[in-house]
Coordinates of N, CA, C and O in Angstrom, one line a residue:
M1 N 101.1 101.7 140.5 CA 101.8 100.5 140.3 C 102.0 100.2 138.8 O 103.0 99.9 138.4
I2 N 100.9 100.4 138.1 CA 100.9 100.1 136.6 C 101.9 101.0 135.9 O 102.5 100.7 134.9
I3 N 101.9 102.3 136.4 CA 102.8 103.2 135.8 C 104.3 102.8 135.9 O 105.1 102.9 135.0
K4 N 104.7 102.3 137.1 CA 106.0 101.8 137.3 C 106.3 100.6 136.4 O 107.4 100.5 135.8
L5 N 105.3 99.8 136.2 CA 105.5 98.6 135.3 C 105.8 99.0 133.8 O 106.5 98.3 133.1
L6 N 105.3 100.2 133.5 CA 105.5 100.7 132.1 C 106.7 101.6 132.1 O 107.5 101.6 131.2
A7 N 106.9 102.5 133.1 CA 107.9 103.5 133.1 C 109.3 103.0 133.2 O 110.2 103.4 132.5
R8 N 109.5 102.0 134.1 CA 110.9 101.5 134.3 C 111.4 100.9 133.0 O 112.5 101.2 132.6
P9 N 110.7 100.0 132.4 CA 111.2 99.4 131.1 C 111.4 100.5 130.0 O 112.4 100.4 129.3
L10 N 110.5 101.5 130.0 CA 110.7 102.5 129.0 C 112.0 103.3 129.3 O 112.7 103.7 128.4
L11 N 112.2 103.7 130.5 CA 113.4 104.4 130.9 C 114.7 103.6 130.7 O 115.7 104.1 130.3
A12 N 114.6 102.3 130.9 CA 115.8 101.4 130.8 C 116.1 101.1 129.3 O 117.2 100.7 129.0
S13 N 115.1 101.1 128.5 CA 115.3 100.6 127.1 C 116.5 101.2 126.3 O 117.2 100.5 125.7
P14 N 116.7 102.5 126.4 CA 117.9 103.0 125.6 C 119.2 102.5 126.2 O 120.2 102.3 125.4
F15 N 119.3 102.3 127.5 CA 120.5 101.8 128.1 C 120.7 100.3 127.8 O 121.9 99.9 127.6
I16 N 119.6 99.6 127.7 CA 119.8 98.2 127.3 C 120.3 98.1 125.9 O 121.2 97.3 125.6
A17 N 119.6 98.8 125.0 CA 120.0 98.8 123.6 C 121.5 99.3 123.4 O 122.2 98.6 122.7
E18 N 121.8 100.4 124.0 CA 123.2 100.9 123.9 C 124.2 100.0 124.5 O 125.3 99.8 123.9
G19 N 123.9 99.4 125.6 CA 124.8 98.5 126.3 C 125.0 97.3 125.4 O 126.2 96.8 125.3
L20 N 124.0 96.7 124.9 CA 124.1 95.5 124.0 C 124.9 95.9 122.8 O 125.8 95.1 122.4
D21 N 124.7 97.0 122.2 CA 125.5 97.5 121.0 C 127.0 97.6 121.4 O 127.8 97.2 120.6
A22 N 127.2 98.2 122.6 CA 128.6 98.4 123.0 C 129.4 97.1 123.2 O 130.5 96.9 122.9
V23 N 128.6 96.1 123.7 CA 129.2 94.8 124.0 C 129.5 94.1 122.7 O 130.5 93.5 122.5
R24 N 128.5 94.2 121.7 CA 128.7 93.5 120.5 C 129.6 94.2 119.5 O 130.2 93.5 118.7
H25 N 129.6 95.5 119.5 CA 130.3 96.3 118.5 C 131.2 97.4 119.2 O 130.9 98.6 119.1
P26 N 132.2 97.0 120.0 CA 132.9 98.0 120.8 C 133.8 98.9 119.9 O 134.1 100.0 120.4
K27 N 134.1 98.5 118.7 CA 135.0 99.3 117.9 C 134.3 100.7 117.6 O 134.9 101.7 117.6
K28 N 133.0 100.6 117.3 CA 132.2 101.8 117.0 C 132.3 102.8 118.2 O 132.4 104.0 118.0
H29 N 132.1 102.3 119.3 CA 132.1 103.1 120.6 C 133.5 103.6 120.9 O 133.6 104.7 121.4
A30 N 134.5 102.8 120.6 CA 135.9 103.1 120.9 C 136.3 104.3 120.0 O 137.1 105.1 120.4
E31 N 135.8 104.3 118.8 CA 136.1 105.4 117.8 C 135.6 106.7 118.3 O 136.3 107.8 118.2
K32 N 134.4 106.8 118.9 CA 133.9 108.0 119.5 C 134.8 108.5 120.6 O 135.1 109.6 120.8
F33 N 135.3 107.5 121.4 CA 136.2 107.8 122.5 C 137.5 108.4 122.0 O 138.1 109.3 122.6
A34 N 138.0 107.8 120.9 CA 139.3 108.2 120.4 C 139.2 109.7 119.9 O 140.2 110.4 120.0
T35 N 138.1 110.1 119.4 CA 138.0 111.5 119.0 C 138.1 112.5 120.1 O 138.4 113.7 120.0
L36 N 137.7 112.0 121.3 CA 137.7 112.9 122.5 C 139.0 112.8 123.3 O 139.1 113.5 124.3
E37 N 139.9 111.9 122.9 CA 141.1 111.7 123.7 C 141.8 112.9 124.1 O 142.2 113.1 125.2
P38 N 142.1 113.8 123.1 CA 142.9 115.0 123.5 C 142.1 115.9 124.5 O 142.8 116.4 125.4
T39 N 140.8 116.0 124.4 CA 140.1 116.8 125.3 C 140.1 116.2 126.7 O 140.2 116.9 127.7
L40 N 139.9 114.9 126.7 CA 139.9 114.2 128.0 C 141.3 114.3 128.7 O 141.4 114.4 129.9
A41 N 142.4 114.3 127.9 CA 143.7 114.4 128.4 C 143.9 115.8 129.1 O 144.5 115.9 130.1
K42 N 143.3 116.8 128.4 CA 143.4 118.2 129.0 C 142.6 118.2 130.3 O 143.0 119.0 131.2
L43 N 141.5 117.4 130.5 CA 140.7 117.4 131.7 C 141.4 116.6 132.8 O 140.9 116.5 133.9
G44 N 142.5 115.9 132.4 CA 143.2 115.1 133.4 C 142.7 113.6 133.5 O 143.1 112.9 134.5
V45 N 142.0 113.1 132.5 CA 141.6 111.7 132.5 C 142.9 110.9 132.2 O 143.6 111.2 131.3
P46 N 143.2 109.9 133.1 CA 144.5 109.1 132.9 C 144.5 108.4 131.5 O 143.5 107.9 131.1
P47 N 145.7 108.3 130.9 CA 145.8 107.6 129.6 C 145.5 106.1 129.7 O 145.3 105.5 128.7
V48 N 145.5 105.6 130.9 CA 145.2 104.2 131.1 C 143.8 103.9 130.5 O 143.6 102.8 129.9
L49 N 142.9 104.8 130.8 CA 141.5 104.6 130.3 C 141.5 104.6 128.7 O 140.7 103.9 128.1
A50 N 142.3 105.3 128.1 CA 142.3 105.4 126.7 C 143.1 104.3 126.0 O 143.0 104.1 124.8
S51 N 144.0 103.6 126.8 CA 144.8 102.6 126.2 C 144.1 101.5 125.6 O 144.5 100.9 124.6
D52 N 143.0 101.1 126.2 CA 142.2 100.0 125.6 C 140.7 100.4 125.6 O 139.9 100.0 126.4
A53 N 140.4 101.3 124.6 CA 139.1 101.9 124.5 C 138.0 100.9 124.2 O 136.9 101.0 124.6
E54 N 138.4 99.8 123.5 CA 137.4 98.8 123.1 C 137.0 98.0 124.4 O 135.8 97.7 124.6
L55 N 138.0 97.6 125.2 CA 137.7 96.9 126.4 C 136.8 97.8 127.3 O 135.8 97.4 127.9
L56 N 137.2 99.1 127.4 CA 136.4 100.0 128.3 C 135.0 100.2 127.7 O 134.0 100.2 128.5
S57 N 134.8 100.2 126.4 CA 133.5 100.3 125.8 C 132.7 99.0 126.1 O 131.5 99.1 126.5
R58 N 133.3 97.9 126.1 CA 132.6 96.6 126.4 C 132.2 96.6 127.9 O 131.1 96.2 128.2
V59 N 133.1 97.0 128.8 CA 132.8 96.9 130.2 C 131.7 97.9 130.5 O 130.7 97.5 131.2
L60 N 131.8 99.1 130.0 CA 130.7 100.1 130.3 C 129.4 99.6 129.6 O 128.3 99.8 130.2
G61 N 129.5 99.0 128.5 CA 128.3 98.5 127.8 C 127.7 97.4 128.6 O 126.4 97.3 128.8
G62 N 128.5 96.5 129.2 CA 128.0 95.4 130.0 C 127.3 95.9 131.3 O 126.2 95.5 131.7
I63 N 127.9 96.9 131.9 CA 127.3 97.5 133.1 C 126.0 98.2 132.7 O 125.0 98.0 133.5
S64 N 126.0 98.9 131.6 CA 124.7 99.5 131.2 C 123.7 98.5 130.9 O 122.5 98.7 131.2
L65 N 124.0 97.5 130.2 CA 123.1 96.4 129.9 C 122.5 95.8 131.1 O 121.3 95.6 131.3
V66 N 123.3 95.3 132.0 CA 122.9 94.7 133.3 C 122.0 95.6 134.1 O 121.0 95.3 134.6
S67 N 122.5 96.9 134.3 CA 121.8 97.8 135.1 C 120.4 98.2 134.4 O 119.4 98.3 135.1
G68 N 120.4 98.3 133.1 CA 119.1 98.5 132.4 C 118.2 97.4 132.6 O 117.0 97.6 132.8
L69 N 118.7 96.2 132.5 CA 117.8 95.0 132.7 C 117.3 95.0 134.2 O 116.1 94.6 134.4
C70 N 118.1 95.3 135.1 CA 117.7 95.3 136.5 C 116.6 96.4 136.7 O 115.6 96.1 137.4
L71 N 116.8 97.6 136.1 CA 115.8 98.6 136.3 C 114.5 98.2 135.6 O 113.4 98.4 136.2
A72 N 114.6 97.6 134.4 CA 113.4 97.3 133.7 C 112.6 96.2 134.4 O 111.3 96.2 134.4
T73 N 113.3 95.3 135.0 CA 112.6 94.2 135.7 C 112.2 94.4 137.2 O 111.6 93.6 137.8
G74 N 112.7 95.6 137.7 CA 112.4 95.9 139.1 C 113.3 95.3 140.1 O 113.0 95.3 141.3
R75 N 114.5 94.7 139.7 CA 115.4 94.1 140.6 C 116.4 95.2 141.0 O 117.2 95.6 140.1
K76 N 116.4 95.5 142.3 CA 117.3 96.6 142.8 C 117.2 97.8 141.9 O 118.2 98.3 141.3
P77 N 116.0 98.3 141.6 CA 115.8 99.4 140.7 C 116.5 100.7 141.1 O 117.0 101.5 140.3
R78 N 116.6 101.0 142.4 CA 117.3 102.2 142.8 C 118.8 102.2 142.6 O 119.3 103.2 142.0
A79 N 119.4 101.1 142.9 CA 120.8 101.0 142.6 C 121.1 101.0 141.1 O 122.1 101.6 140.6
A80 N 120.2 100.3 140.3 CA 120.4 100.3 138.9 C 120.2 101.7 138.3 O 121.0 102.1 137.4
A81 N 119.2 102.4 138.7 CA 119.0 103.8 138.2 C 120.2 104.7 138.5 O 120.6 105.5 137.7
L82 N 120.7 104.5 139.8 CA 121.9 105.4 140.2 C 123.1 105.0 139.3 O 123.9 105.9 138.9
T83 N 123.3 103.7 139.1 CA 124.4 103.3 138.3 C 124.3 103.8 136.9 O 125.3 104.3 136.3
L84 N 123.1 103.7 136.3 CA 122.9 104.2 134.9 C 123.1 105.8 134.9 O 123.7 106.3 133.9
A85 N 122.7 106.5 135.9 CA 122.9 107.9 135.9 C 124.4 108.2 136.0 O 124.8 109.2 135.3
A86 N 125.1 107.5 136.8 CA 126.5 107.7 136.9 C 127.3 107.4 135.6 O 128.2 108.1 135.3
I87 N 126.8 106.5 134.8 CA 127.4 106.2 133.5 C 126.9 107.1 132.5 O 127.7 107.6 131.6
N88 N 125.6 107.5 132.6 CA 125.0 108.3 131.5 C 125.6 109.7 131.4 O 125.9 110.1 130.3
L89 N 125.8 110.4 132.5 CA 126.3 111.8 132.4 C 127.6 111.9 131.7 O 127.7 112.7 130.7
P90 N 128.6 111.2 132.1 CA 129.9 111.4 131.4 C 129.8 110.9 129.9 O 130.4 111.5 129.0
T91 N 129.0 109.8 129.7 CA 128.9 109.3 128.3 C 128.2 110.3 127.4 O 128.6 110.6 126.3
V92 N 127.1 111.0 127.9 CA 126.4 112.0 127.1 C 127.3 113.2 126.8 O 127.4 113.7 125.7
I93 N 128.1 113.6 127.8 CA 128.9 114.8 127.6 C 130.0 114.4 126.6 O 130.3 115.2 125.7
T94 N 130.7 113.3 126.8 CA 131.7 112.9 125.8 C 131.2 112.6 124.4 O 132.0 112.8 123.5
S95 N 130.0 112.1 124.4 CA 129.5 111.7 123.0 C 129.0 112.9 122.3 O 128.8 112.8 121.0
N96 N 128.8 114.0 122.9 CA 128.2 115.2 122.3 C 129.1 116.4 122.6 O 128.7 117.3 123.3
P97 N 130.3 116.4 122.0 CA 131.2 117.5 122.3 C 130.8 118.8 121.6 O 131.3 119.2 120.5
I98 N 129.9 119.5 122.2 CA 129.4 120.8 121.7 C 130.5 121.8 121.4 O 130.4 122.6 120.5
W99 N 131.5 121.7 122.3 CA 132.6 122.7 122.2 C 133.5 122.4 120.9 O 134.2 123.3 120.5
Q100 N 133.3 121.2 120.3 CA 134.0 121.0 119.0 C 133.2 121.2 117.8 O 133.7 121.0 116.7
A101 N 132.0 121.6 117.9 CA 131.1 121.8 116.8 C 131.6 122.9 115.9 O 132.0 124.0 116.3
K102 N 131.6 122.6 114.6 CA 132.1 123.5 113.6 C 131.0 124.4 113.1 O 131.2 125.6 112.9
D103 N 129.9 123.8 112.8 CA 128.8 124.6 112.2 C 127.5 124.6 113.1 O 127.4 123.8 114.0
P104 N 126.6 125.5 112.9 CA 125.4 125.6 113.8 C 124.5 124.4 113.8 O 124.0 124.0 114.8
K105 N 124.4 123.7 112.6 CA 123.6 122.5 112.6 C 124.2 121.4 113.5 O 123.5 120.7 114.2
E106 N 125.5 121.2 113.4 CA 126.2 120.2 114.3 C 126.0 120.6 115.7 O 125.8 119.8 116.6
R107 N 126.2 121.9 116.0 CA 126.0 122.4 117.4 C 124.6 122.1 117.9 O 124.4 121.7 119.0
D108 N 123.6 122.4 117.1 CA 122.2 122.1 117.4 C 122.0 120.6 117.7 O 121.3 120.3 118.6
R109 N 122.6 119.8 116.9 CA 122.4 118.3 117.0 C 123.1 117.9 118.4 O 122.5 117.1 119.1
F110 N 124.2 118.4 118.7 CA 124.9 118.1 120.0 C 124.1 118.6 121.1 O 123.9 117.9 122.1
L111 N 123.6 119.8 121.0 CA 122.8 120.4 122.1 C 121.5 119.6 122.3 O 121.1 119.3 123.5
D112 N 120.9 119.2 121.3 CA 119.6 118.4 121.4 C 120.0 117.1 122.1 O 119.2 116.6 123.0
A113 N 121.1 116.4 121.7 CA 121.4 115.1 122.3 C 121.8 115.4 123.8 O 121.5 114.5 124.7
L114 N 122.5 116.5 124.1 CA 122.8 116.8 125.5 C 121.6 117.0 126.3 O 121.5 116.5 127.5
L115 N 120.6 117.7 125.8 CA 119.4 117.9 126.5 C 118.6 116.6 126.8 O 118.1 116.4 127.8
R116 N 118.6 115.8 125.7 CA 117.9 114.5 125.9 C 118.6 113.6 126.9 O 118.0 112.9 127.7
G117 N 120.0 113.6 126.9 CA 120.7 112.8 127.8 C 120.5 113.4 129.2 O 120.5 112.6 130.2
G118 N 120.5 114.7 129.4 CA 120.2 115.3 130.7 C 118.8 114.9 131.2 O 118.6 114.7 132.4
A119 N 117.8 114.9 130.3 CA 116.5 114.5 130.7 C 116.5 113.0 131.2 O 115.8 112.7 132.2
L120 N 117.2 112.2 130.5 CA 117.3 110.8 130.9 C 118.0 110.7 132.3 O 117.5 109.9 133.1
A121 N 119.0 111.5 132.5 CA 119.7 111.5 133.8 C 118.7 111.9 134.9 O 118.7 111.4 136.0
G122 N 117.9 112.9 134.6 CA 116.9 113.4 135.5 C 115.9 112.3 135.9 O 115.6 112.1 137.0
G123 N 115.5 111.6 134.9 CA 114.5 110.5 135.1 C 115.2 109.4 135.9 O 114.6 108.8 136.8
L124 N 116.4 109.1 135.6 CA 117.2 108.1 136.4 C 117.3 108.5 137.8 O 117.2 107.7 138.8
L125 N 117.7 109.8 138.1 CA 117.9 110.2 139.4 C 116.5 110.2 140.2 O 116.5 109.9 141.4
Y126 N 115.5 110.5 139.5 CA 114.1 110.5 140.1 C 113.8 109.0 140.5 O 113.3 108.7 141.5
A127 N 114.1 108.1 139.5 CA 113.8 106.7 139.8 C 114.7 106.1 140.9 O 114.3 105.3 141.7
A128 N 115.9 106.7 141.1 CA 116.9 106.2 142.1 C 116.4 106.6 143.5 O 116.7 105.9 144.5
Q129 N 115.6 107.7 143.6 CA 115.1 108.1 144.9 C 113.7 107.5 145.3 O 113.3 107.6 146.4
D130 N 113.1 106.8 144.3 CA 111.8 106.2 144.6 C 111.9 105.0 145.5 O 112.6 104.0 145.2
R131 N 111.3 105.1 146.6 CA 111.4 104.0 147.6 C 110.1 103.1 147.6 O 110.0 102.2 148.4
G132 N 109.3 103.3 146.6 CA 108.1 102.4 146.5 C 107.2 102.5 147.7 O 106.6 101.6 148.1
G133 N 107.0 103.7 148.3 CA 106.1 103.9 149.4 C 106.7 103.6 150.7 O 106.1 103.8 151.8
K134 N 108.0 103.1 150.8 CA 108.6 102.7 152.0 C 109.3 104.0 152.6 O 109.9 104.7 151.8
P135 N 109.3 104.1 153.9 CA 110.0 105.3 154.4 C 111.6 105.1 154.3 O 112.1 104.0 154.1
S136 N 112.2 106.3 154.4 CA 113.7 106.2 154.2 C 114.3 105.5 155.4 O 113.8 105.4 156.5
L137 N 115.6 105.1 155.3 CA 116.3 104.5 156.3 C 116.5 105.4 157.5 O 116.4 105.0 158.7
G138 N 116.7 106.7 157.3 CA 116.9 107.7 158.3 C 115.6 107.8 159.2 O 115.7 107.8 160.4
W139 N 114.4 107.8 158.5 CA 113.2 107.9 159.2 C 113.0 106.6 160.0 O 112.5 106.6 161.2
R140 N 113.3 105.4 159.5 CA 113.1 104.2 160.2 C 114.0 104.1 161.4 O 113.5 103.6 162.5
M141 N 115.2 104.6 161.3 CA 116.1 104.6 162.5 C 115.6 105.5 163.6 O 115.6 105.2 164.7
S142 N 115.1 106.7 163.2 CA 114.6 107.6 164.1 C 113.3 107.1 164.8 O 113.2 107.2 166.0
N143 N 112.5 106.5 164.0 CA 111.3 105.8 164.6 C 111.6 104.7 165.5 O 111.0 104.6 166.6
W144 N 112.6 103.9 165.2 CA 113.0 102.8 166.0 C 113.5 103.3 167.4 O 113.2 102.8 168.4
R145 N 114.4 104.4 167.3 CA 114.9 105.0 168.5 C 113.7 105.5 169.4 O 113.7 105.3 170.6
E146 N 112.8 106.2 168.8 CA 111.6 106.7 169.6 C 110.8 105.6 170.2 O 110.4 105.7 171.3
H147 N 110.7 104.5 169.4 CA 109.9 103.4 169.9 C 110.7 102.7 171.1 O 110.0 102.4 172.1
R148 N 112.0 102.6 171.0 CA 112.8 102.0 172.1 C 112.7 102.9 173.3 O 112.5 102.4 174.4
A149 N 112.7 104.2 173.1 CA 112.6 105.1 174.3 C 111.2 105.0 174.9 O 111.1 105.0 176.2
D150 N 110.2 104.9 174.1 CA 108.8 104.7 174.6 C 108.7 103.4 175.4 O 108.1 103.3 176.5
M151 N 109.3 102.4 174.9 CA 109.3 101.1 175.6 C 110.0 101.1 176.9 O 109.6 100.6 177.9
R152 N 111.2 101.8 176.9 CA 111.9 101.9 178.2 C 111.1 102.7 179.2 O 111.1 102.3 180.4
E153 N 110.5 103.7 178.8 CA 109.6 104.6 179.6 C 108.5 103.7 180.2 O 108.2 103.8 181.4
A154 N 107.8 103.0 179.3 CA 106.7 102.2 179.8 C 107.1 101.1 180.7 O 106.5 100.8 181.7
K155 N 108.3 100.5 180.5 CA 108.8 99.5 181.3 C 109.2 100.1 182.7 O 108.8 99.4 183.8
A156 N 109.7 101.3 182.7 CA 110.0 101.9 184.0 C 108.8 102.2 184.8 O 108.7 102.1 186.0
E157 N 107.7 102.7 184.1 CA 106.4 103.0 184.8 C 105.8 101.7 185.4 O 105.3 101.7 186.5
L158 N 105.9 100.6 184.6 CA 105.4 99.3 185.1 C 106.2 98.9 186.4 O 105.6 98.4 187.4
K159 N 107.5 99.0 186.3 CA 108.3 98.6 187.5 C 107.9 99.4 188.7 O 107.8 98.9 189.8
A160 N 107.8 100.8 188.5 CA 107.4 101.7 189.5 C 106.1 101.3 190.1 O 105.9 101.3 191.3
R161 N 105.1 101.0 189.3 CA 103.8 100.6 189.7 C 103.8 99.4 190.6 O 103.1 99.3 191.6
Y162 N 104.6 98.4 190.1 CA 104.6 97.1 190.9 C 105.4 97.3 192.2 O 105.0 96.7 193.2
R163 N 106.4 98.2 192.3 CA 107.1 98.5 193.5 C 106.2 99.2 194.5 O 106.2 98.9 195.7
D164 N 105.3 100.1 194.0 CA 104.4 100.8 194.8 C 103.3 99.9 195.4 O 102.8 100.1 196.5
N165 N 102.9 98.8 194.7 CA 101.9 97.9 195.1 C 102.5 96.9 196.2 O 101.7 96.2 196.9
D166 N 103.8 96.7 196.3 CA 104.3 95.7 197.2 C 104.4 96.3 198.6 O 104.4 97.1 199.2

């Protein structure tokens, strides 16, 4: 339990900081997006997303900030972690265009950032599957069905026993 109290805020902290920065300074984040616009167009990303990169930066920053706070405080941590993972992967890939690197140092820097972002995504996916010791919904449904079947069987046995006694 104490590990979760420490781990969740630590995992959420870069997303809280980055989200707050994107909300407060969207121009900086929009500039990163602008450098990737030609590549994203080749990949089929609609130009509507690029039309207002500052607004998109603010919206994604707000989502990241709120999800990070939810993960850090333990409010809907699975949904928050999954949301952050969904935002993190495309952001890390677009922020570290290793394919555009000109020199080996820049390529190494992008690769390092990609690996760190991938590690964060892995941690988020792990946090998203953590049920806090509770069984999965599938197991609970299966158990409920078995319990209902056992109850029907016991009820039928009792009825049969009382009919035999009459």
